[in-house]
Amino acid sequence: MATQSLSPELVEHAAAAFVPHPPPGGVLGTSLKLWIVLARAYESLAKHTADDVARHGLTIPEFGVLEVLYHKGPLLLREVQKRVLVSSGGTTFLIDRLVAKGLVERRDCPADRRARYAALTPDGEALIADIFPEHAARIARALSGLSATEQRELTEGLKALGKGAAAQMEAEGRDDDAPAPRRRRTKTVTRA
């Protein structure tokens, strides 16, 4: 039985039939590839941190509040919001949950009656002091695929990326802290 060899043109044509919209090439393709790689790397690293803090009955945002208060001391709620990267309503919700757990307390601001501080309670201080070193070590292990030099270089590159993206948002007239526009929901219609 004789076998026929397929021409490269026929193979390319057949392959194109299965890829109706191939990804773009050039700078656009490189940018999209980088975005996907960043998202996947973040997702992998986030799993490490989420698993670690969940062992202590915390979410990543709750841990973030405890961590920033541990390293910075009592902060105005708006400062907590900026450092933990959540909305003002989200900050209030997080602080409420941590107050209910006995880990954080609110304090009045003597200079401004409208402002409130968030501060660690003794239980909150003890918890974060106990778990932070192990948490930092877990992150270091998760990042061990890069040398210390590569980590520093990547940090600088990602800072530049973030600043460039923020500048682009500003140039487009969008507030960097404004929520992204909501996508319209579409109804799925099923027909019998």
PDB file of C-alpha atoms in Angstrom:
ATOM      1  CA  MET A   1       0.000   0.000   0.000  1.00  0.00           C
ATOM      2  CA  ALA A   2       1.519   3.281  -1.088  1.00  0.00           C
ATOM      3  CA  THR A   3       1.311   6.362   1.075  1.00  0.00           C
ATOM      4  CA  GLN A   4       0.857   9.790  -0.367  1.00  0.00           C
ATOM      5  CA  SER A   5       2.688  12.779   0.933  1.00  0.00           C
ATOM      6  CA  LEU A   6       0.641  15.919   1.465  1.00  0.00           C
ATOM      7  CA  SER A   7       1.952  19.184   0.111  1.00  0.00           C
ATOM      8  CA  PRO A   8       2.867  21.855   2.695  1.00  0.00           C
ATOM      9  CA  GLU A   9       0.276  24.159   1.122  1.00  0.00           C
ATOM     10  CA  LEU A  10      -2.486  21.584   1.640  1.00  0.00           C
ATOM     11  CA  VAL A  11      -1.436  21.033   5.274  1.00  0.00           C
ATOM     12  CA  GLU A  12      -1.398  24.792   5.905  1.00  0.00           C
ATOM     13  CA  HIS A  13      -4.811  25.202   4.285  1.00  0.00           C
ATOM     14  CA  ALA A  14      -6.272  22.344   6.356  1.00  0.00           C
ATOM     15  CA  ALA A  15      -4.783  23.760   9.562  1.00  0.00           C
ATOM     16  CA  ALA A  16      -6.217  27.210   8.811  1.00  0.00           C
ATOM     17  CA  ALA A  17      -9.672  25.658   8.583  1.00  0.00           C
ATOM     18  CA  PHE A  18      -9.404  24.720  12.277  1.00  0.00           C
ATOM     19  CA  VAL A  19      -8.120  28.145  13.402  1.00  0.00           C
ATOM     20  CA  PRO A  20     -10.720  30.624  12.156  1.00  0.00           C
ATOM     21  CA  HIS A  21      -9.117  33.638  13.874  1.00  0.00           C
ATOM     22  CA  PRO A  22      -5.409  33.149  14.514  1.00  0.00           C
ATOM     23  CA  PRO A  23      -3.863  35.463  17.113  1.00  0.00           C
ATOM     24  CA  PRO A  24      -2.160  38.589  15.833  1.00  0.00           C
ATOM     25  CA  GLY A  25       1.572  38.741  15.397  1.00  0.00           C
ATOM     26  CA  GLY A  26       4.106  41.512  15.933  1.00  0.00           C
ATOM     27  CA  VAL A  27       3.877  43.968  18.822  1.00  0.00           C
ATOM     28  CA  LEU A  28       0.170  43.305  19.313  1.00  0.00           C
ATOM     29  CA  GLY A  29       0.749  39.567  19.565  1.00  0.00           C
ATOM     30  CA  THR A  30       3.659  40.087  21.967  1.00  0.00           C
ATOM     31  CA  SER A  31       1.528  42.349  24.172  1.00  0.00           C
ATOM     32  CA  LEU A  32      -1.304  39.831  24.273  1.00  0.00           C
ATOM     33  CA  LYS A  33       1.127  37.001  25.060  1.00  0.00           C
ATOM     34  CA  LEU A  34       2.639  39.045  27.911  1.00  0.00           C
ATOM     35  CA  TRP A  35      -0.831  39.760  29.314  1.00  0.00           C
ATOM     36  CA  ILE A  36      -1.691  36.047  29.314  1.00  0.00           C
ATOM     37  CA  VAL A  37       1.638  35.093  30.902  1.00  0.00           C
ATOM     38  CA  LEU A  38       1.204  37.762  33.609  1.00  0.00           C
ATOM     39  CA  ALA A  39      -2.345  36.619  34.354  1.00  0.00           C
ATOM     40  CA  ARG A  40      -1.329  32.959  34.602  1.00  0.00           C
ATOM     41  CA  ALA A  41       1.696  33.745  36.768  1.00  0.00           C
ATOM     42  CA  TYR A  42      -0.461  35.872  39.071  1.00  0.00           C
ATOM     43  CA  GLU A  43      -3.062  33.106  39.303  1.00  0.00           C
ATOM     44  CA  SER A  44      -0.411  30.535  40.241  1.00  0.00           C
ATOM     45  CA  LEU A  45       1.143  32.782  42.861  1.00  0.00           C
ATOM     46  CA  ALA A  46      -2.257  33.839  44.239  1.00  0.00           C
ATOM     47  CA  LYS A  47      -3.079  30.176  44.895  1.00  0.00           C
ATOM     48  CA  HIS A  48      -0.008  29.947  47.130  1.00  0.00           C
ATOM     49  CA  THR A  49      -1.016  32.997  49.155  1.00  0.00           C
ATOM     50  CA  ALA A  50      -4.717  32.106  49.322  1.00  0.00           C
ATOM     51  CA  ASP A  51      -3.965  28.580  50.545  1.00  0.00           C
ATOM     52  CA  ASP A  52      -1.529  29.928  53.118  1.00  0.00           C
ATOM     53  CA  VAL A  53      -3.796  32.580  54.652  1.00  0.00           C
ATOM     54  CA  ALA A  54      -6.884  30.326  54.502  1.00  0.00           C
ATOM     55  CA  ARG A  55      -5.171  28.007  57.002  1.00  0.00           C
ATOM     56  CA  HIS A  56      -5.552  30.836  59.510  1.00  0.00           C
ATOM     57  CA  GLY A  57      -9.199  31.571  58.700  1.00  0.00           C
ATOM     58  CA  LEU A  58      -8.384  34.678  56.663  1.00  0.00           C
ATOM     59  CA  THR A  59      -8.959  35.862  53.129  1.00  0.00           C
ATOM     60  CA  ILE A  60      -6.193  37.528  51.109  1.00  0.00           C
ATOM     61  CA  PRO A  61      -7.735  41.028  51.575  1.00  0.00           C
ATOM     62  CA  GLU A  62      -8.104  40.445  55.346  1.00  0.00           C
ATOM     63  CA  PHE A  63      -4.497  39.311  55.518  1.00  0.00           C
ATOM     64  CA  GLY A  64      -3.504  42.397  53.516  1.00  0.00           C
ATOM     65  CA  VAL A  65      -5.144  44.687  56.093  1.00  0.00           C
ATOM     66  CA  LEU A  66      -3.431  42.880  58.975  1.00  0.00           C
ATOM     67  CA  GLU A  67      -0.100  42.948  57.171  1.00  0.00           C
ATOM     68  CA  VAL A  68      -0.224  46.681  56.361  1.00  0.00           C
ATOM     69  CA  LEU A  69      -1.225  47.548  59.941  1.00  0.00           C
ATOM     70  CA  TYR A  70       1.548  45.283  61.248  1.00  0.00           C
ATOM     71  CA  HIS A  71       4.202  47.017  59.177  1.00  0.00           C
ATOM     72  CA  LYS A  72       2.857  50.602  59.186  1.00  0.00           C
ATOM     73  CA  GLY A  73       1.011  50.842  62.516  1.00  0.00           C
ATOM     74  CA  PRO A  74      -2.431  52.438  62.896  1.00  0.00           C
ATOM     75  CA  LEU A  75      -3.634  53.995  59.640  1.00  0.00           C
ATOM     76  CA  LEU A  76      -6.547  56.156  58.589  1.00  0.00           C
ATOM     77  CA  LEU A  77      -9.126  54.016  56.804  1.00  0.00           C
ATOM     78  CA  ARG A  78      -8.510  55.822  53.511  1.00  0.00           C
ATOM     79  CA  GLU A  79      -4.789  54.927  53.814  1.00  0.00           C
ATOM     80  CA  VAL A  80      -5.696  51.283  54.391  1.00  0.00           C
ATOM     81  CA  GLN A  81      -7.847  51.470  51.251  1.00  0.00           C
ATOM     82  CA  LYS A  82      -4.971  52.811  49.139  1.00  0.00           C
ATOM     83  CA  ARG A  83      -2.476  50.252  50.405  1.00  0.00           C
ATOM     84  CA  VAL A  84      -4.728  47.191  50.185  1.00  0.00           C
ATOM     85  CA  LEU A  85      -6.233  48.191  46.821  1.00  0.00           C
ATOM     86  CA  VAL A  86      -9.923  47.772  47.626  1.00  0.00           C
ATOM     87  CA  SER A  87     -12.848  50.174  47.306  1.00  0.00           C
ATOM     88  CA  SER A  88     -13.868  52.336  50.258  1.00  0.00           C
ATOM     89  CA  GLY A  89     -16.938  50.139  50.774  1.00  0.00           C
ATOM     90  CA  GLY A  90     -14.716  47.077  50.586  1.00  0.00           C
ATOM     91  CA  THR A  91     -12.380  48.558  53.190  1.00  0.00           C
ATOM     92  CA  THR A  92     -15.286  49.206  55.561  1.00  0.00           C
ATOM     93  CA  PHE A  93     -16.490  45.630  55.050  1.00  0.00           C
ATOM     94  CA  LEU A  94     -13.003  44.191  55.662  1.00  0.00           C
ATOM     95  CA  ILE A  95     -12.477  46.276  58.795  1.00  0.00           C
ATOM     96  CA  ASP A  96     -15.941  45.261  60.072  1.00  0.00           C
ATOM     97  CA  ARG A  97     -15.048  41.559  59.611  1.00  0.00           C
ATOM     98  CA  LEU A  98     -11.679  41.957  61.303  1.00  0.00           C
ATOM     99  CA  VAL A  99     -13.280  43.895  64.196  1.00  0.00           C
ATOM    100  CA  ALA A 100     -15.815  41.055  64.595  1.00  0.00           C
ATOM    101  CA  LYS A 101     -12.910  38.571  64.710  1.00  0.00           C
ATOM    102  CA  GLY A 102     -11.245  40.683  67.420  1.00  0.00           C
ATOM    103  CA  LEU A 103      -8.151  41.352  65.284  1.00  0.00           C
ATOM    104  CA  VAL A 104      -8.610  45.058  64.460  1.00  0.00           C
ATOM    105  CA  GLU A 105     -10.154  48.015  66.246  1.00  0.00           C
ATOM    106  CA  ARG A 106     -11.295  51.421  65.085  1.00  0.00           C
ATOM    107  CA  ARG A 107      -9.899  54.496  66.795  1.00  0.00           C
ATOM    108  CA  ASP A 108     -11.051  58.090  66.608  1.00  0.00           C
ATOM    109  CA  CYS A 109      -8.799  60.652  64.968  1.00  0.00           C
ATOM    110  CA  PRO A 110      -8.202  63.516  67.414  1.00  0.00           C
ATOM    111  CA  ALA A 111      -7.481  65.982  64.601  1.00  0.00           C
ATOM    112  CA  ASP A 112     -10.575  65.185  62.507  1.00  0.00           C
ATOM    113  CA  ARG A 113     -13.775  63.815  64.020  1.00  0.00           C
ATOM    114  CA  ARG A 114     -14.871  62.493  60.617  1.00  0.00           C
ATOM    115  CA  ALA A 115     -11.767  60.316  60.202  1.00  0.00           C
ATOM    116  CA  ARG A 116     -11.137  56.944  61.846  1.00  0.00           C
ATOM    117  CA  TYR A 117      -8.019  54.885  62.316  1.00  0.00           C
ATOM    118  CA  ALA A 118      -7.706  51.132  62.027  1.00  0.00           C
ATOM    119  CA  ALA A 119      -5.276  49.482  64.436  1.00  0.00           C
ATOM    120  CA  LEU A 120      -4.358  45.942  65.373  1.00  0.00           C
ATOM    121  CA  THR A 121      -5.675  44.599  68.652  1.00  0.00           C
ATOM    122  CA  PRO A 122      -3.269  42.585  70.806  1.00  0.00           C
ATOM    123  CA  ASP A 123      -4.814  39.394  69.332  1.00  0.00           C
ATOM    124  CA  GLY A 124      -4.398  40.754  65.807  1.00  0.00           C
ATOM    125  CA  GLU A 125      -0.784  41.722  66.478  1.00  0.00           C
ATOM    126  CA  ALA A 126      -0.037  38.281  67.925  1.00  0.00           C
ATOM    127  CA  LEU A 127      -1.661  36.489  64.967  1.00  0.00           C
ATOM    128  CA  ILE A 128       0.108  38.448  62.222  1.00  0.00           C
ATOM    129  CA  ALA A 129       3.443  38.333  64.077  1.00  0.00           C
ATOM    130  CA  ASP A 130       3.082  34.560  64.244  1.00  0.00           C
ATOM    131  CA  ILE A 131       2.000  33.892  60.648  1.00  0.00           C
ATOM    132  CA  PHE A 132       3.817  36.589  58.663  1.00  0.00           C
ATOM    133  CA  PRO A 133       7.324  35.059  58.672  1.00  0.00           C
ATOM    134  CA  GLU A 134       6.005  31.718  57.394  1.00  0.00           C
ATOM    135  CA  HIS A 135       3.858  33.508  54.824  1.00  0.00           C
ATOM    136  CA  ALA A 136       6.856  35.482  53.549  1.00  0.00           C
ATOM    137  CA  ALA A 137       8.862  32.252  53.307  1.00  0.00           C
ATOM    138  CA  ARG A 138       6.058  30.604  51.309  1.00  0.00           C
ATOM    139  CA  ILE A 139       6.039  33.486  48.837  1.00  0.00           C
ATOM    140  CA  ALA A 140       9.835  33.286  48.557  1.00  0.00           C
ATOM    141  CA  ARG A 141       9.542  29.557  47.742  1.00  0.00           C
ATOM    142  CA  ALA A 142       6.829  30.281  45.159  1.00  0.00           C
ATOM    143  CA  LEU A 143       9.117  32.835  43.494  1.00  0.00           C
ATOM    144  CA  SER A 144      12.223  30.651  43.663  1.00  0.00           C
ATOM    145  CA  GLY A 145      11.987  29.941  39.927  1.00  0.00           C
ATOM    146  CA  LEU A 146      13.723  33.306  39.515  1.00  0.00           C
ATOM    147  CA  SER A 147      17.080  34.309  40.965  1.00  0.00           C
ATOM    148  CA  ALA A 148      17.236  37.294  43.318  1.00  0.00           C
ATOM    149  CA  THR A 149      18.644  39.378  40.444  1.00  0.00           C
ATOM    150  CA  GLU A 150      15.829  38.294  38.113  1.00  0.00           C
ATOM    151  CA  GLN A 151      13.275  39.125  40.823  1.00  0.00           C
ATOM    152  CA  ARG A 152      14.715  42.649  41.216  1.00  0.00           C
ATOM    153  CA  GLU A 153      14.763  43.167  37.435  1.00  0.00           C
ATOM    154  CA  LEU A 154      11.195  41.892  37.090  1.00  0.00           C
ATOM    155  CA  THR A 155      10.089  44.157  39.938  1.00  0.00           C
ATOM    156  CA  GLU A 156      11.515  47.190  38.129  1.00  0.00           C
ATOM    157  CA  GLY A 157       9.974  46.081  34.822  1.00  0.00           C
ATOM    158  CA  LEU A 158       6.549  45.582  36.393  1.00  0.00           C
ATOM    159  CA  LYS A 159       6.751  48.984  38.117  1.00  0.00           C
ATOM    160  CA  ALA A 160       7.451  50.583  34.735  1.00  0.00           C
ATOM    161  CA  LEU A 161       4.589  48.590  33.219  1.00  0.00           C
ATOM    162  CA  GLY A 162       2.178  49.745  35.940  1.00  0.00           C
ATOM    163  CA  LYS A 163       3.237  53.385  35.646  1.00  0.00           C
ATOM    164  CA  GLY A 164       2.906  53.243  31.865  1.00  0.00           C
ATOM    165  CA  ALA A 165      -0.565  51.708  32.085  1.00  0.00           C
ATOM    166  CA  ALA A 166      -1.620  54.356  34.645  1.00  0.00           C
ATOM    167  CA  ALA A 167      -0.271  57.128  32.393  1.00  0.00           C
ATOM    168  CA  GLN A 168      -2.228  55.675  29.474  1.00  0.00           C
ATOM    169  CA  MET A 169      -5.420  55.666  31.580  1.00  0.00           C
ATOM    170  CA  GLU A 170      -4.792  59.303  32.461  1.00  0.00           C
ATOM    171  CA  ALA A 171      -4.146  60.192  28.810  1.00  0.00           C
ATOM    172  CA  GLU A 172      -7.475  58.587  27.933  1.00  0.00           C
ATOM    173  CA  GLY A 173      -9.194  60.663  30.600  1.00  0.00           C
ATOM    174  CA  ARG A 174      -9.946  57.718  32.882  1.00  0.00           C
ATOM    175  CA  ASP A 175      -9.392  57.849  36.619  1.00  0.00           C
ATOM    176  CA  ASP A 176      -6.997  55.067  37.625  1.00  0.00           C
ATOM    177  CA  ASP A 177      -9.073  54.417  40.761  1.00  0.00           C
ATOM    178  CA  ALA A 178     -12.417  54.428  38.959  1.00  0.00           C
ATOM    179  CA  PRO A 179     -14.057  51.068  38.507  1.00  0.00           C
ATOM    180  CA  ALA A 180     -13.798  49.510  35.081  1.00  0.00           C
ATOM    181  CA  PRO A 181     -16.907  49.899  32.957  1.00  0.00           C
ATOM    182  CA  ARG A 182     -19.363  47.091  33.478  1.00  0.00           C
ATOM    183  CA  ARG A 183     -19.930  44.688  30.682  1.00  0.00           C
ATOM    184  CA  ARG A 184     -23.484  44.446  29.501  1.00  0.00           C
ATOM    185  CA  ARG A 185     -25.145  41.229  30.432  1.00  0.00           C
ATOM    186  CA  THR A 186     -26.672  39.344  27.590  1.00  0.00           C
ATOM    187  CA  LYS A 187     -29.577  37.034  27.976  1.00  0.00           C
ATOM    188  CA  THR A 188     -29.108  33.500  26.861  1.00  0.00           C
ATOM    189  CA  VAL A 189     -32.137  32.317  25.023  1.00  0.00           C
ATOM    190  CA  THR A 190     -32.687  28.630  24.743  1.00  0.00           C
ATOM    191  CA  ARG A 191     -35.130  27.306  22.283  1.00  0.00           C
ATOM    192  CA  ALA A 192     -36.895  24.024  22.542  1.00  0.00           C
TER     193      ALA A 192
END
